[in-house]
């Protein structure tokens, strides 16, 4: 079940830990986020237009339906749920009282495409990708016309400003900061139906305290499959979904190893006590496995 390609991977995994199936029968899972304070996982069942909730004691239940074809999730510095909606073409925040606030739905008067994945920086700013995938098909939110090119955005909830931080993408997808927030990793995949699509993770230097990004370079090319969503551990390793499981990539770009998963992995997150349990969205099935690493404090 484990491919150890580099000795550094031996200390990251527990080779006696089983890959446990937590649930199946979904359409396509995405956007997992861990709530340590509630000991629960929220995860999008995207084409079924719902968000599921999982706990160790009571298993899976529907958290929200319809979800606006929710995709990526994270939490802000106050612990509130931040989500991407394909159908509504916006970024939203679920308040402590349960109301949903739309944070960003337009840029320079034009509608966003289909926000895909989102992370929060320690300064409270919210960074998200806005490719076209989610409005290309009825399956993932409904065919709609794109008004903007694919781009990566930074939203500042203090003043409501939205700015493009990078726009030279075929299709930006998952994203995560390095633990010291000096780097931003962004998966790029597409064009969706091309015979030889882009399938790499790029890395950008964060400049001027987050006001600018460097031009970015290819950090790692994922094969087989795509890098969709990923997370970073406390040592800066990148754990990404791929066509044959979870790949672990060192900060120097070396692939350290793989956890084999029987279905394509779209997305994952660290959670559980100690943030050492990896929750894995594998097509229609949700898996978990204990690791010997801990997810970075800010997912
Ligand atoms: Mg994604």
Coordinates of C-alpha atoms and ligand atoms in Angstrom, one line a residue:
X1 CA 0.0 0.0 0.0
X2 CA 3.0 2.3 0.5
X3 CA 5.6 3.1 -2.2
X4 CA 8.7 4.5 -0.4
X5 CA 10.8 6.2 -3.0
X6 CA 12.9 8.2 -0.6
X7 CA 14.0 7.4 2.9
X8 CA 12.5 10.6 4.2
X9 CA 9.0 9.1 3.5
X10 CA 9.6 6.3 6.1
X11 CA 9.3 8.8 9.0
X12 CA 6.1 10.3 7.4
X13 CA 3.9 7.2 7.3
X14 CA 2.9 4.4 9.6
X15 CA 3.3 1.3 7.4
X16 CA 1.1 -0.7 9.7
X17 CA -1.8 1.8 9.6
X18 CA -4.7 0.6 7.4
X19 CA -6.5 2.6 4.8
X20 CA -10.0 2.8 6.3
X21 CA -13.1 3.3 4.2
X22 CA -15.4 5.8 6.0
X23 CA -18.1 6.0 3.4
X24 CA -19.0 5.3 -0.2
X25 CA -21.8 5.8 -2.7
X26 CA -21.1 9.5 -3.3
X27 CA -20.8 11.0 -6.8
X28 CA -17.5 12.9 -6.5
X29 CA -16.0 14.1 -3.2
X30 CA -14.1 17.4 -2.8
X31 CA -13.3 20.1 -0.4
X32 CA -12.6 18.3 2.9
X33 CA -12.1 20.5 6.0
X34 CA -11.5 19.4 9.6
X35 CA -13.3 21.0 12.6
X36 CA -11.2 20.0 15.6
X37 CA -13.5 21.8 17.9
X38 CA -16.4 19.6 16.8
X39 CA -14.3 16.5 16.0
X40 CA -15.9 16.4 12.6
X41 CA -15.1 16.5 8.9
X42 CA -17.1 18.4 6.3
X43 CA -16.7 17.3 2.7
X44 CA -18.4 18.2 -0.6
X45 CA -20.3 15.6 -2.5
X46 CA -20.1 18.0 -5.5
X47 CA -22.4 16.6 -8.2
X48 CA -25.0 15.7 -5.6
X49 CA -25.1 19.3 -4.6
X50 CA -24.5 18.6 -0.9
X51 CA -22.0 18.9 1.9
X52 CA -21.6 15.8 4.1
X53 CA -20.5 15.7 7.8
X54 CA -18.6 12.8 9.3
X55 CA -17.8 12.1 12.9
X56 CA -16.1 9.0 14.4
X57 CA -19.1 8.3 16.6
X58 CA -22.0 8.8 14.3
X59 CA -20.5 8.4 10.8
X60 CA -21.9 10.4 7.8
X61 CA -24.9 12.7 7.6
X62 CA -26.0 15.5 5.3
X63 CA -24.7 18.8 6.6
X64 CA -26.2 21.1 3.9
X65 CA -28.3 20.4 0.8
X66 CA -28.5 22.2 -1.6
X67 CA -25.0 23.5 -1.3
X68 CA -24.7 25.6 -4.4
X69 CA -22.5 22.8 -5.8
X70 CA -19.9 23.5 -3.1
X71 CA -16.3 22.6 -3.9
X72 CA -13.3 23.7 -1.8
X73 CA -13.4 24.6 1.9
X74 CA -11.3 26.1 4.6
X75 CA -11.7 27.9 7.8
X76 CA -10.9 31.5 8.5
X77 CA -8.9 32.8 11.5
X78 CA -12.1 32.9 13.6
X79 CA -12.9 29.3 12.7
X80 CA -15.8 30.1 10.3
X81 CA -16.4 27.9 7.3
X82 CA -15.3 29.5 4.0
X83 CA -16.5 27.8 0.8
X84 CA -16.5 27.9 -3.0
X85 CA -19.8 27.6 -4.8
X86 CA -19.8 26.5 -8.5
X87 CA -23.5 27.1 -9.1
X88 CA -23.6 30.5 -7.4
X89 CA -20.1 31.5 -8.7
X90 CA -19.0 32.9 -5.4
X91 CA -17.0 32.6 -2.2
X92 CA -19.1 32.4 0.9
X93 CA -18.7 32.4 4.7
X94 CA -20.9 30.6 7.1
X95 CA -21.3 32.7 10.2
X96 CA -21.4 31.4 13.8
X97 CA -25.2 31.8 13.8
X98 CA -25.5 29.8 10.5
X99 CA -26.3 32.6 8.2
X100 CA -24.3 32.6 4.9
X101 CA -22.5 35.7 3.8
X102 CA -21.4 36.2 0.2
X103 CA -17.8 37.5 0.3
X104 CA -17.0 37.8 -3.4
X105 CA -19.0 37.1 -6.6
X106 CA -17.7 39.7 -9.1
X107 CA -14.5 41.2 -10.3
X108 CA -14.6 44.5 -12.0
X109 CA -18.3 44.1 -12.6
X110 CA -18.1 40.6 -14.2
X111 CA -19.2 37.4 -12.5
X112 CA -16.5 35.0 -11.2
X113 CA -16.4 31.7 -13.1
X114 CA -16.6 28.8 -10.6
X115 CA -14.4 29.3 -7.5
X116 CA -12.7 25.9 -7.0
X117 CA -10.5 25.9 -3.9
X118 CA -9.7 28.3 -1.1
X119 CA -7.2 29.0 1.7
X120 CA -6.8 31.6 4.4
X121 CA -3.5 33.4 5.3
X122 CA -2.7 34.2 8.9
X123 CA -3.4 37.9 8.2
X124 CA -7.1 37.0 7.5
X125 CA -6.9 37.4 3.7
X126 CA -8.7 34.7 1.7
X127 CA -7.0 33.3 -1.5
X128 CA -8.9 31.3 -4.0
X129 CA -8.7 29.9 -7.5
X130 CA -11.3 30.7 -10.2
X131 CA -11.0 28.4 -13.2
X132 CA -13.8 27.5 -15.7
X133 CA -14.3 23.8 -14.8
X134 CA -17.4 24.2 -12.7
X135 CA -19.4 26.0 -15.4
X136 CA -18.3 23.8 -18.3
X137 CA -20.7 21.0 -17.4
X138 CA -24.1 20.5 -15.9
X139 CA -22.7 17.8 -13.7
X140 CA -20.6 20.1 -11.6
X141 CA -22.9 23.1 -11.2
X142 CA -24.5 23.9 -14.5
X143 CA -23.3 25.1 -17.9
X144 CA -22.8 28.8 -17.8
X145 CA -20.9 31.4 -19.8
X146 CA -17.5 32.5 -18.5
X147 CA -17.1 36.2 -18.2
X148 CA -13.5 36.3 -16.8
X149 CA -10.3 34.5 -17.6
X150 CA -9.0 31.9 -15.1
X151 CA -7.2 33.6 -12.2
X152 CA -6.0 33.4 -8.7
X153 CA -7.6 36.0 -6.3
X154 CA -7.0 37.5 -2.9
X155 CA -9.9 38.7 -1.0
X156 CA -9.5 41.0 2.0
X157 CA -12.5 40.7 4.4
X158 CA -11.4 43.9 6.2
X159 CA -12.2 46.2 3.3
X160 CA -13.9 43.9 0.9
X161 CA -11.3 44.3 -1.8
X162 CA -10.7 41.7 -4.4
X163 CA -7.6 41.6 -6.5
X164 CA -6.0 39.2 -9.0
X165 CA -2.6 37.9 -7.8
X166 CA -1.9 35.7 -10.8
X167 CA -3.7 35.1 -14.1
X168 CA -1.3 33.1 -16.3
X169 CA -3.0 29.8 -15.7
X170 CA -4.6 27.2 -17.9
X171 CA -6.7 26.3 -14.9
X172 CA -5.8 27.0 -11.3
X173 CA -7.0 24.4 -8.9
X174 CA -6.0 23.6 -5.3
X175 CA -3.7 25.9 -3.3
X176 CA -1.8 26.0 0.0
X177 CA 0.8 28.1 1.7
X178 CA 4.1 26.7 3.0
X179 CA 4.1 26.6 6.9
X180 CA 6.1 29.9 7.0
X181 CA 3.8 31.5 4.4
X182 CA 6.8 32.5 2.3
X183 CA 5.5 30.3 -0.6
X184 CA 2.2 29.6 -2.2
X185 CA 1.6 26.3 -4.1
X186 CA -1.0 26.2 -6.8
X187 CA -2.1 23.2 -8.7
X188 CA -2.8 23.7 -12.4
X189 CA -4.8 21.3 -14.5
X190 CA -6.3 21.4 -17.9
X191 CA -7.6 22.2 -20.4
X192 CA -10.3 19.8 -19.1
X193 CA -10.8 17.8 -22.3
X194 CA -7.3 18.1 -23.9
X195 CA -5.4 15.0 -24.9
X196 CA -2.2 16.1 -23.1
X197 CA -3.3 18.5 -20.3
X198 CA -1.2 20.4 -17.9
X199 CA -0.9 18.5 -14.6
X200 CA 1.6 20.2 -12.3
X201 CA 1.9 22.2 -9.1
X202 CA 3.5 25.6 -9.4
X203 CA 5.2 27.5 -6.6
X204 CA 5.2 31.2 -6.1
X205 CA 7.2 33.5 -3.7
X206 CA 4.9 35.7 -1.7
X207 CA 6.3 39.2 -2.0
X208 CA 5.6 42.5 -0.2
X209 CA 3.6 40.8 2.6
X210 CA 1.2 39.2 0.2
X211 CA 0.7 42.2 -2.1
X212 CA 2.5 40.4 -5.0
X213 CA 3.6 37.0 -6.2
X214 CA 6.7 36.1 -8.1
X215 CA 6.1 34.7 -11.6
X216 CA 6.1 31.2 -10.3
X217 CA 7.8 28.0 -11.5
X218 CA 6.9 24.3 -11.8
X219 CA 7.3 22.7 -8.4
X220 CA 6.3 19.2 -9.4
X221 CA 4.5 17.4 -12.2
X222 CA 2.0 14.9 -11.0
X223 CA 1.7 11.5 -12.8
X224 CA -0.5 9.6 -13.2
X225 CA -3.6 11.8 -13.0
X226 CA -3.8 15.4 -11.8
X227 CA -3.0 17.4 -8.7
X228 CA -6.4 18.7 -7.7
X229 CA -6.3 19.6 -4.0
X230 CA -3.4 19.1 -1.6
X231 CA -2.2 20.0 1.9
X232 CA 1.1 20.8 3.5
X233 CA 2.5 19.2 6.6
X234 CA 4.5 20.9 9.4
X235 CA 7.8 20.2 7.7
X236 CA 6.6 21.7 4.4
X237 CA 6.0 18.4 2.5
X238 CA 3.1 18.7 0.0
X239 CA 0.5 15.8 0.1
X240 CA -1.4 15.8 -3.1
X241 CA -4.1 13.7 -4.7
X242 CA -3.2 11.9 -7.9
X243 CA -4.6 9.3 -10.2
X244 CA -3.2 6.4 -8.2
X245 CA -3.4 7.6 -4.6
X246 CA -1.7 10.2 -2.4
X247 CA 1.7 11.5 -3.4
X248 CA 4.0 13.1 -0.9
X249 CA 6.4 15.8 -2.3
X250 CA 9.3 17.2 -0.4
X251 CA 9.9 21.0 -0.3
X252 CA 12.7 20.5 -2.9
X253 CA 10.2 19.0 -5.3
X254 CA 11.2 15.3 -4.9
X255 CA 8.5 12.7 -4.8
X256 CA 9.1 10.9 -1.5
X257 CA 6.4 8.3 -1.8
X258 CA 2.9 7.2 -2.4
X259 CA -0.1 5.9 -0.4
X260 CA -1.9 3.6 -2.8
X261 CA -5.7 4.3 -3.0
X262 CA -7.9 2.2 -5.3
X263 CA -9.6 5.2 -6.9
X264 CA -8.5 8.6 -8.2
X265 CA -7.8 11.0 -5.3
X266 CA -9.2 14.5 -5.9
X267 CA -8.5 16.1 -2.6
X268 CA -7.4 15.5 1.0
X269 CA -6.9 17.1 4.4
X270 CA -5.2 16.4 7.7
X271 CA -7.5 16.1 10.7
X272 CA -8.2 14.1 13.8
X273 CA -6.5 14.6 17.2
X274 CA -3.0 15.9 16.5
X275 CA -3.8 16.6 12.8
X276 CA -2.1 13.4 11.8
X277 CA -5.0 11.6 10.2
X278 CA -5.3 12.0 6.5
X279 CA -8.9 12.2 5.1
X280 CA -8.9 11.3 1.5
X281 CA -11.5 12.1 -1.1
X282 CA -11.3 9.3 -3.7
X283 CA -13.9 9.7 -6.3
X284 CA -17.1 8.2 -4.8
X285 CA -15.4 6.9 -1.6
X286 CA -14.1 8.6 1.6
X287 CA -11.0 7.0 3.2
X288 CA -8.8 7.9 6.2
X289 CA -5.4 6.8 7.3
X290 CA -3.2 7.7 10.2
X291 CA 0.2 9.1 9.3
X292 CA 3.3 9.9 11.3
X293 CA 3.2 13.5 10.2
X294 CA 1.0 16.5 11.2
X295 CA -0.8 18.9 9.0
X296 CA 0.4 22.5 9.1
X297 CA -1.6 24.4 11.6
X298 CA -3.1 26.6 9.0
X299 CA -4.5 24.3 6.3
Ligands
LIG1 MG1 -10.1 21.5 -6.9

